[in-house]
Amino acid sequence: MPATSSPPAVSEILAAANAVILGKPAQTRLALCCLLAKGHLLIEDLPGVGKTTLAHTLARLLGFQFARVQFTSDMLPADILGVSIFDRERGNFRFLPGPVFSQVLLADEINRATPKTQSALLEAMEEGQVTTEGETRPLPQPFFVIATQNPSNQVGTFPLPESQLDRFLLRIELGYPDHDAERSLLESGGRRAQLPALSACLGAGEFAQLQQRAAAIHTSPALLDYLQLLVEATRKQPRFVHGLSPRAALSLLSAARAWAFTGGRQMVLPEDVQAVLPAVARHRLRLVSGSHAGAEDIAALIHSVPLL
């Protein structure tokens, strides 16, 4: 099937993001795909490689209300959700919303907080609402969590439980920049100074239209057969403690649709599924050795399932 051109807005967003996050076009495309698929994004890597800058960049380019929380070991759930204070003039309690009441919440270094504080985001990420002090309050729409995470072997980190990891549609790594990209950073003094000058590429409601178009990308029965075989293979291979869940299968499908959409195609191809599979599966699959699946494990999984 002949490829169609990517939507101009998508090309504009990616071009602007790649001008800030140098040398990482695949990662910026995956990050945009995650939001197009209505999912939350986890970025795991060493400090200083651009995780926070990527989150800032996407929020600005998409024109979303943005809030950043630096997670620390002494944080409490109320620091994220909000708290009620007594209003002396009115003689009652008044709720002060926390930073979670934004369209994009950057949970910076989320695994430096305790599991109790991490769990404060579970309802928000799954239901788009927050329940505090017996009252449920809806969050702004759209609502995304972009969380950054330090490697688990670093001092002062608390591993995210599987239930929380599963709330993240995609997990990506940025890695070190290549030689040319790092040289550009050195010559320019870094790219974070460009953030205040970034303007939204979309008008009100345009991103929702892009999400709808991405969700409508065609998937053939043969493509769904291939996707199911990949998911079923994770449940049969002894190297994994457990396989991908039905929710993970839906995540894989929605991410593949978004990848095809950003590539200018009107239908999902097996290559689209393969392209997003590592970002969908690696944080959800744990090896019997105790670590999460690596790139080589996903490559072996893809190789083990023949194309139909």
Short mmCIF file of C-alpha atoms in Angstrom, two decimals:
data_model
loop_
_atom_site.label_atom_id
_atom_site.label_comp_id
_atom_site.label_asym_id
_atom_site.label_seq_id
_atom_site.Cartn_x
_atom_site.Cartn_y
_atom_site.Cartn_z
CA MET A 1 0.00 0.00 0.00
CA PRO A 2 1.55 3.36 -0.95
CA ALA A 3 2.58 5.60 1.90
CA THR A 4 0.84 8.89 2.45
CA SER A 5 2.47 12.03 3.76
CA SER A 6 2.67 12.53 7.51
CA PRO A 7 0.26 15.17 8.80
CA PRO A 8 2.00 18.55 8.59
CA ALA A 9 1.50 19.12 12.31
CA VAL A 10 3.25 15.84 13.13
CA SER A 11 6.21 16.71 10.91
CA GLU A 12 6.41 20.16 12.49
CA ILE A 13 6.33 18.78 16.04
CA LEU A 14 9.02 16.18 15.33
CA ALA A 15 11.25 18.68 13.55
CA ALA A 16 11.00 21.14 16.43
CA ALA A 17 11.61 18.42 19.03
CA ASN A 18 14.62 17.06 17.16
CA ALA A 19 16.11 20.55 17.05
CA VAL A 20 16.20 20.47 20.87
CA ILE A 21 16.83 16.77 21.54
CA LEU A 22 19.74 16.22 19.19
CA GLY A 23 20.47 12.87 17.57
CA LYS A 24 17.45 11.01 19.02
CA PRO A 25 14.78 10.99 16.26
CA ALA A 26 13.51 7.49 17.09
CA GLN A 27 13.06 8.35 20.77
CA THR A 28 11.26 11.62 20.08
CA ARG A 29 8.96 9.85 17.62
CA LEU A 30 8.21 7.13 20.17
CA ALA A 31 7.45 9.78 22.79
CA LEU A 32 5.01 11.53 20.46
CA CYS A 33 3.44 8.19 19.53
CA CYS A 34 2.86 7.48 23.21
CA LEU A 35 0.84 10.67 23.62
CA LEU A 36 -1.02 10.10 20.34
CA ALA A 37 -1.99 6.67 21.68
CA LYS A 38 -3.31 8.33 24.87
CA GLY A 39 -0.66 6.70 27.02
CA HIS A 40 1.76 7.68 29.76
CA LEU A 41 5.50 7.73 29.09
CA LEU A 42 8.41 6.49 31.23
CA ILE A 43 11.90 7.70 30.34
CA GLU A 44 14.68 5.79 32.09
CA ASP A 45 18.33 6.72 31.82
CA LEU A 46 21.28 8.31 33.55
CA PRO A 47 20.96 11.88 34.85
CA GLY A 48 21.94 14.55 32.38
CA VAL A 49 21.03 12.93 29.04
CA GLY A 50 17.94 15.05 28.33
CA LYS A 51 15.00 13.24 29.92
CA THR A 52 13.50 16.33 31.54
CA THR A 53 14.21 18.46 28.49
CA LEU A 54 12.29 16.05 26.27
CA ALA A 55 9.24 16.23 28.54
CA HIS A 56 9.37 20.05 28.62
CA THR A 57 9.76 20.18 24.85
CA LEU A 58 6.74 18.00 24.11
CA ALA A 59 4.50 19.89 26.52
CA ARG A 60 5.43 23.24 24.97
CA LEU A 61 5.08 22.07 21.37
CA LEU A 62 1.66 20.56 22.05
CA GLY A 63 0.45 23.61 23.96
CA PHE A 64 -0.42 21.69 27.12
CA GLN A 65 -0.65 23.01 30.68
CA PHE A 66 2.51 21.71 32.34
CA ALA A 67 3.63 20.97 35.89
CA ARG A 68 6.86 19.47 37.16
CA VAL A 69 7.40 17.62 40.45
CA GLN A 70 10.84 16.64 41.66
CA PHE A 71 10.30 13.34 43.47
CA THR A 72 12.30 12.81 46.66
CA SER A 73 12.29 10.24 49.44
CA ASP A 74 10.47 12.55 51.89
CA MET A 75 7.57 13.41 49.58
CA LEU A 76 3.99 12.65 50.62
CA PRO A 77 0.99 11.86 48.39
CA ALA A 78 -0.52 15.23 49.31
CA ASP A 79 2.46 16.95 47.70
CA ILE A 80 1.17 15.60 44.37
CA LEU A 81 -2.60 15.39 44.82
CA GLY A 82 -3.27 18.50 46.90
CA VAL A 83 -4.50 19.29 50.39
CA SER A 84 -7.42 20.93 52.15
CA ILE A 85 -6.77 23.97 54.31
CA PHE A 86 -9.10 25.74 56.70
CA ASP A 87 -10.37 29.07 55.39
CA ARG A 88 -10.96 31.27 58.45
CA GLU A 89 -12.96 33.87 56.56
CA ARG A 90 -15.44 31.31 55.19
CA GLY A 91 -15.30 28.99 58.17
CA ASN A 92 -14.75 25.83 56.09
CA PHE A 93 -12.06 23.79 54.41
CA ARG A 94 -10.87 24.68 50.92
CA PHE A 95 -9.09 22.23 48.62
CA LEU A 96 -5.82 23.40 47.10
CA PRO A 97 -5.15 21.29 43.98
CA GLY A 98 -1.71 19.73 43.67
CA PRO A 99 0.45 19.65 40.54
CA VAL A 100 -1.35 16.54 39.28
CA PHE A 101 -4.15 18.87 38.16
CA SER A 102 -2.40 19.69 34.89
CA GLN A 103 -2.48 18.30 31.38
CA VAL A 104 1.12 17.09 31.47
CA LEU A 105 2.66 16.12 34.79
CA LEU A 106 6.40 15.60 34.72
CA ALA A 107 7.21 13.20 37.54
CA ASP A 108 10.94 13.81 37.63
CA GLU A 109 13.03 10.94 39.05
CA ILE A 110 9.87 9.13 40.12
CA ASN A 111 11.76 6.20 41.61
CA ARG A 112 13.44 8.40 44.22
CA ALA A 113 10.10 8.56 46.06
CA THR A 114 8.75 5.81 48.29
CA PRO A 115 6.18 3.31 46.97
CA LYS A 116 3.48 5.07 49.02
CA THR A 117 4.07 8.32 47.15
CA GLN A 118 4.46 6.57 43.80
CA SER A 119 1.05 4.92 44.29
CA ALA A 120 -0.60 8.34 44.54
CA LEU A 121 -0.49 8.46 40.73
CA LEU A 122 -2.20 5.12 40.08
CA GLU A 123 -5.79 6.38 40.05
CA ALA A 124 -4.84 9.47 38.09
CA MET A 125 -3.06 7.45 35.41
CA GLU A 126 -5.79 4.82 35.08
CA GLU A 127 -8.99 6.78 35.65
CA GLY A 128 -8.09 10.40 34.90
CA GLN A 129 -9.33 11.44 38.34
CA VAL A 130 -8.13 11.86 41.91
CA THR A 131 -9.92 10.83 45.10
CA THR A 132 -8.85 12.71 48.21
CA GLU A 133 -10.63 13.07 51.55
CA GLY A 134 -13.64 11.16 50.25
CA GLU A 135 -14.20 13.33 47.18
CA THR A 136 -13.40 12.42 43.58
CA ARG A 137 -12.18 15.23 41.35
CA PRO A 138 -11.66 14.92 37.56
CA LEU A 139 -8.32 15.87 36.06
CA PRO A 140 -7.91 18.19 33.06
CA GLN A 141 -8.13 16.51 29.67
CA PRO A 142 -6.02 15.38 28.04
CA PHE A 143 -3.93 14.16 30.96
CA PHE A 144 -0.51 12.58 30.63
CA VAL A 145 2.19 11.55 33.05
CA ILE A 146 5.71 11.75 31.69
CA ALA A 147 7.95 10.20 34.32
CA THR A 148 11.73 10.09 34.36
CA GLN A 149 13.53 7.35 36.21
CA ASN A 150 17.13 6.81 37.22
CA PRO A 151 18.65 3.34 36.74
CA SER A 152 17.59 1.11 39.64
CA ASN A 153 21.20 0.37 40.62
CA GLN A 154 21.76 4.01 41.61
CA VAL A 155 21.75 5.01 45.28
CA GLY A 156 18.45 6.25 46.74
CA THR A 157 16.01 4.64 44.33
CA PHE A 158 12.87 2.60 45.00
CA PRO A 159 11.85 0.17 42.23
CA LEU A 160 8.45 0.85 40.66
CA PRO A 161 6.07 -2.06 41.27
CA GLU A 162 4.71 -3.99 38.30
CA SER A 163 1.24 -2.48 38.77
CA GLN A 164 2.68 0.99 38.28
CA LEU A 165 5.00 0.05 35.43
CA ASP A 166 2.02 -1.40 33.56
CA ARG A 167 0.35 2.03 33.63
CA PHE A 168 3.08 3.37 31.34
CA LEU A 169 2.27 2.68 27.72
CA LEU A 170 5.89 3.07 26.61
CA ARG A 171 9.28 3.11 28.27
CA ILE A 172 12.19 4.59 26.37
CA GLU A 173 15.87 5.29 26.93
CA LEU A 174 17.73 8.25 25.45
CA GLY A 175 21.32 7.12 25.87
CA TYR A 176 24.43 9.17 25.22
CA PRO A 177 24.40 11.46 22.17
CA ASP A 178 26.53 10.55 19.18
CA HIS A 179 29.73 12.46 18.44
CA ASP A 180 28.18 15.09 16.17
CA ALA A 181 25.18 15.72 18.43
CA GLU A 182 27.39 16.13 21.49
CA ARG A 183 29.66 18.50 19.59
CA SER A 184 26.64 20.66 18.73
CA LEU A 185 25.66 20.67 22.38
CA LEU A 186 29.14 21.73 23.43
CA GLU A 187 29.26 24.51 20.85
CA SER A 188 25.81 25.84 21.73
CA GLY A 189 26.10 25.45 25.50
CA GLY A 190 23.09 23.12 25.65
CA ARG A 191 19.59 23.33 24.25
CA ARG A 192 17.46 23.97 27.36
CA ALA A 193 17.77 27.70 26.76
CA GLN A 194 15.63 27.20 23.65
CA LEU A 195 12.62 25.98 25.64
CA PRO A 196 11.13 29.41 26.50
CA ALA A 197 11.13 30.29 22.80
CA LEU A 198 9.18 27.18 21.76
CA SER A 199 5.59 27.81 20.76
CA ALA A 200 2.70 25.39 20.32
CA CYS A 201 2.42 23.75 16.90
CA LEU A 202 -1.28 22.97 17.39
CA GLY A 203 -4.43 24.90 18.06
CA ALA A 204 -7.09 23.99 20.59
CA GLY A 205 -8.59 20.60 19.85
CA GLU A 206 -6.14 19.72 17.07
CA PHE A 207 -4.23 17.17 19.11
CA ALA A 208 -7.46 15.31 19.92
CA GLN A 209 -8.14 15.13 16.19
CA LEU A 210 -4.68 13.65 15.61
CA GLN A 211 -5.34 11.07 18.32
CA GLN A 212 -8.59 10.08 16.63
CA ARG A 213 -6.88 9.71 13.28
CA ALA A 214 -4.12 7.59 14.80
CA ALA A 215 -6.67 5.32 16.50
CA ALA A 216 -8.47 4.84 13.19
CA ILE A 217 -5.44 3.45 11.33
CA HIS A 218 -6.47 0.16 9.72
CA THR A 219 -5.32 -3.20 11.14
CA SER A 220 -5.91 -6.30 9.04
CA PRO A 221 -6.88 -9.68 10.50
CA ALA A 222 -3.44 -11.00 9.49
CA LEU A 223 -1.75 -8.18 11.41
CA LEU A 224 -3.81 -8.95 14.51
CA ASP A 225 -2.86 -12.63 14.13
CA TYR A 226 0.83 -11.66 14.11
CA LEU A 227 0.42 -9.39 17.13
CA GLN A 228 -1.36 -12.15 19.05
CA LEU A 229 1.39 -14.63 18.23
CA LEU A 230 3.98 -12.23 19.65
CA VAL A 231 1.99 -11.77 22.84
CA GLU A 232 1.33 -15.50 23.21
CA ALA A 233 5.04 -16.22 22.71
CA THR A 234 5.88 -14.12 25.78
CA ARG A 235 3.56 -16.34 27.82
CA LYS A 236 5.21 -19.55 26.64
CA GLN A 237 8.90 -18.70 26.74
CA PRO A 238 10.50 -19.96 29.97
CA ARG A 239 12.90 -17.01 30.13
CA PHE A 240 10.04 -14.72 31.24
CA VAL A 241 8.43 -14.90 34.67
CA HIS A 242 5.09 -14.04 33.10
CA GLY A 243 3.93 -12.92 29.69
CA LEU A 244 2.28 -9.78 28.40
CA SER A 245 -1.24 -9.09 29.68
CA PRO A 246 -4.28 -8.28 27.54
CA ARG A 247 -3.79 -4.62 28.52
CA ALA A 248 -0.23 -4.82 27.21
CA ALA A 249 -1.54 -6.30 23.95
CA LEU A 250 -3.91 -3.34 23.58
CA SER A 251 -1.01 -1.01 24.32
CA LEU A 252 1.06 -2.69 21.62
CA LEU A 253 -1.74 -2.27 19.09
CA SER A 254 -2.39 1.40 19.89
CA ALA A 255 1.33 2.22 19.83
CA ALA A 256 1.76 0.44 16.48
CA ARG A 257 -1.15 2.44 15.06
CA ALA A 258 0.44 5.68 16.23
CA TRP A 259 3.81 4.67 14.77
CA ALA A 260 2.20 3.90 11.41
CA PHE A 261 0.31 7.21 11.55
CA THR A 262 3.45 9.25 12.20
CA GLY A 263 5.09 7.36 9.35
CA GLY A 264 2.38 8.47 6.95
CA ARG A 265 0.72 5.08 6.49
CA GLN A 266 -2.97 4.24 6.48
CA MET A 267 -2.55 0.70 7.80
CA VAL A 268 -0.37 -1.03 10.37
CA LEU A 269 2.44 -3.24 9.06
CA PRO A 270 4.37 -5.91 11.00
CA GLU A 271 7.36 -3.53 10.94
CA ASP A 272 5.30 -1.03 12.95
CA VAL A 273 4.59 -3.63 15.62
CA GLN A 274 8.26 -4.60 15.75
CA ALA A 275 9.34 -0.96 15.99
CA VAL A 276 7.31 -0.26 19.14
CA LEU A 277 7.51 -3.70 20.77
CA PRO A 278 10.69 -3.00 22.80
CA ALA A 279 9.21 0.20 24.27
CA VAL A 280 5.94 -1.58 25.09
CA ALA A 281 7.33 -4.84 26.41
CA ARG A 282 10.69 -4.39 28.10
CA HIS A 283 9.37 -2.80 31.32
CA ARG A 284 6.54 -5.34 31.48
CA LEU A 285 8.59 -8.51 31.01
CA ARG A 286 10.78 -9.72 33.86
CA LEU A 287 13.35 -12.45 33.34
CA VAL A 288 13.69 -15.40 35.70
CA SER A 289 17.05 -13.90 36.67
CA GLY A 290 15.14 -10.97 38.22
CA SER A 291 16.01 -8.22 35.76
CA HIS A 292 13.72 -6.75 33.13
CA ALA A 293 13.95 -7.91 29.54
CA GLY A 294 16.75 -6.43 27.48
CA ALA A 295 16.94 -5.47 23.84
CA GLU A 296 18.41 -8.84 22.95
CA ASP A 297 15.46 -10.63 24.59
CA ILE A 298 12.96 -8.68 22.51
CA ALA A 299 15.02 -9.29 19.36
CA ALA A 300 14.97 -13.01 20.10
CA LEU A 301 11.21 -12.85 20.66
CA ILE A 302 10.65 -11.18 17.29
CA HIS A 303 12.91 -13.73 15.60
CA SER A 304 10.98 -16.62 17.16
CA VAL A 305 7.63 -15.56 15.65
CA PRO A 306 7.52 -15.92 11.86
CA LEU A 307 5.57 -13.46 9.72
CA LEU A 308 2.33 -14.96 8.45
#
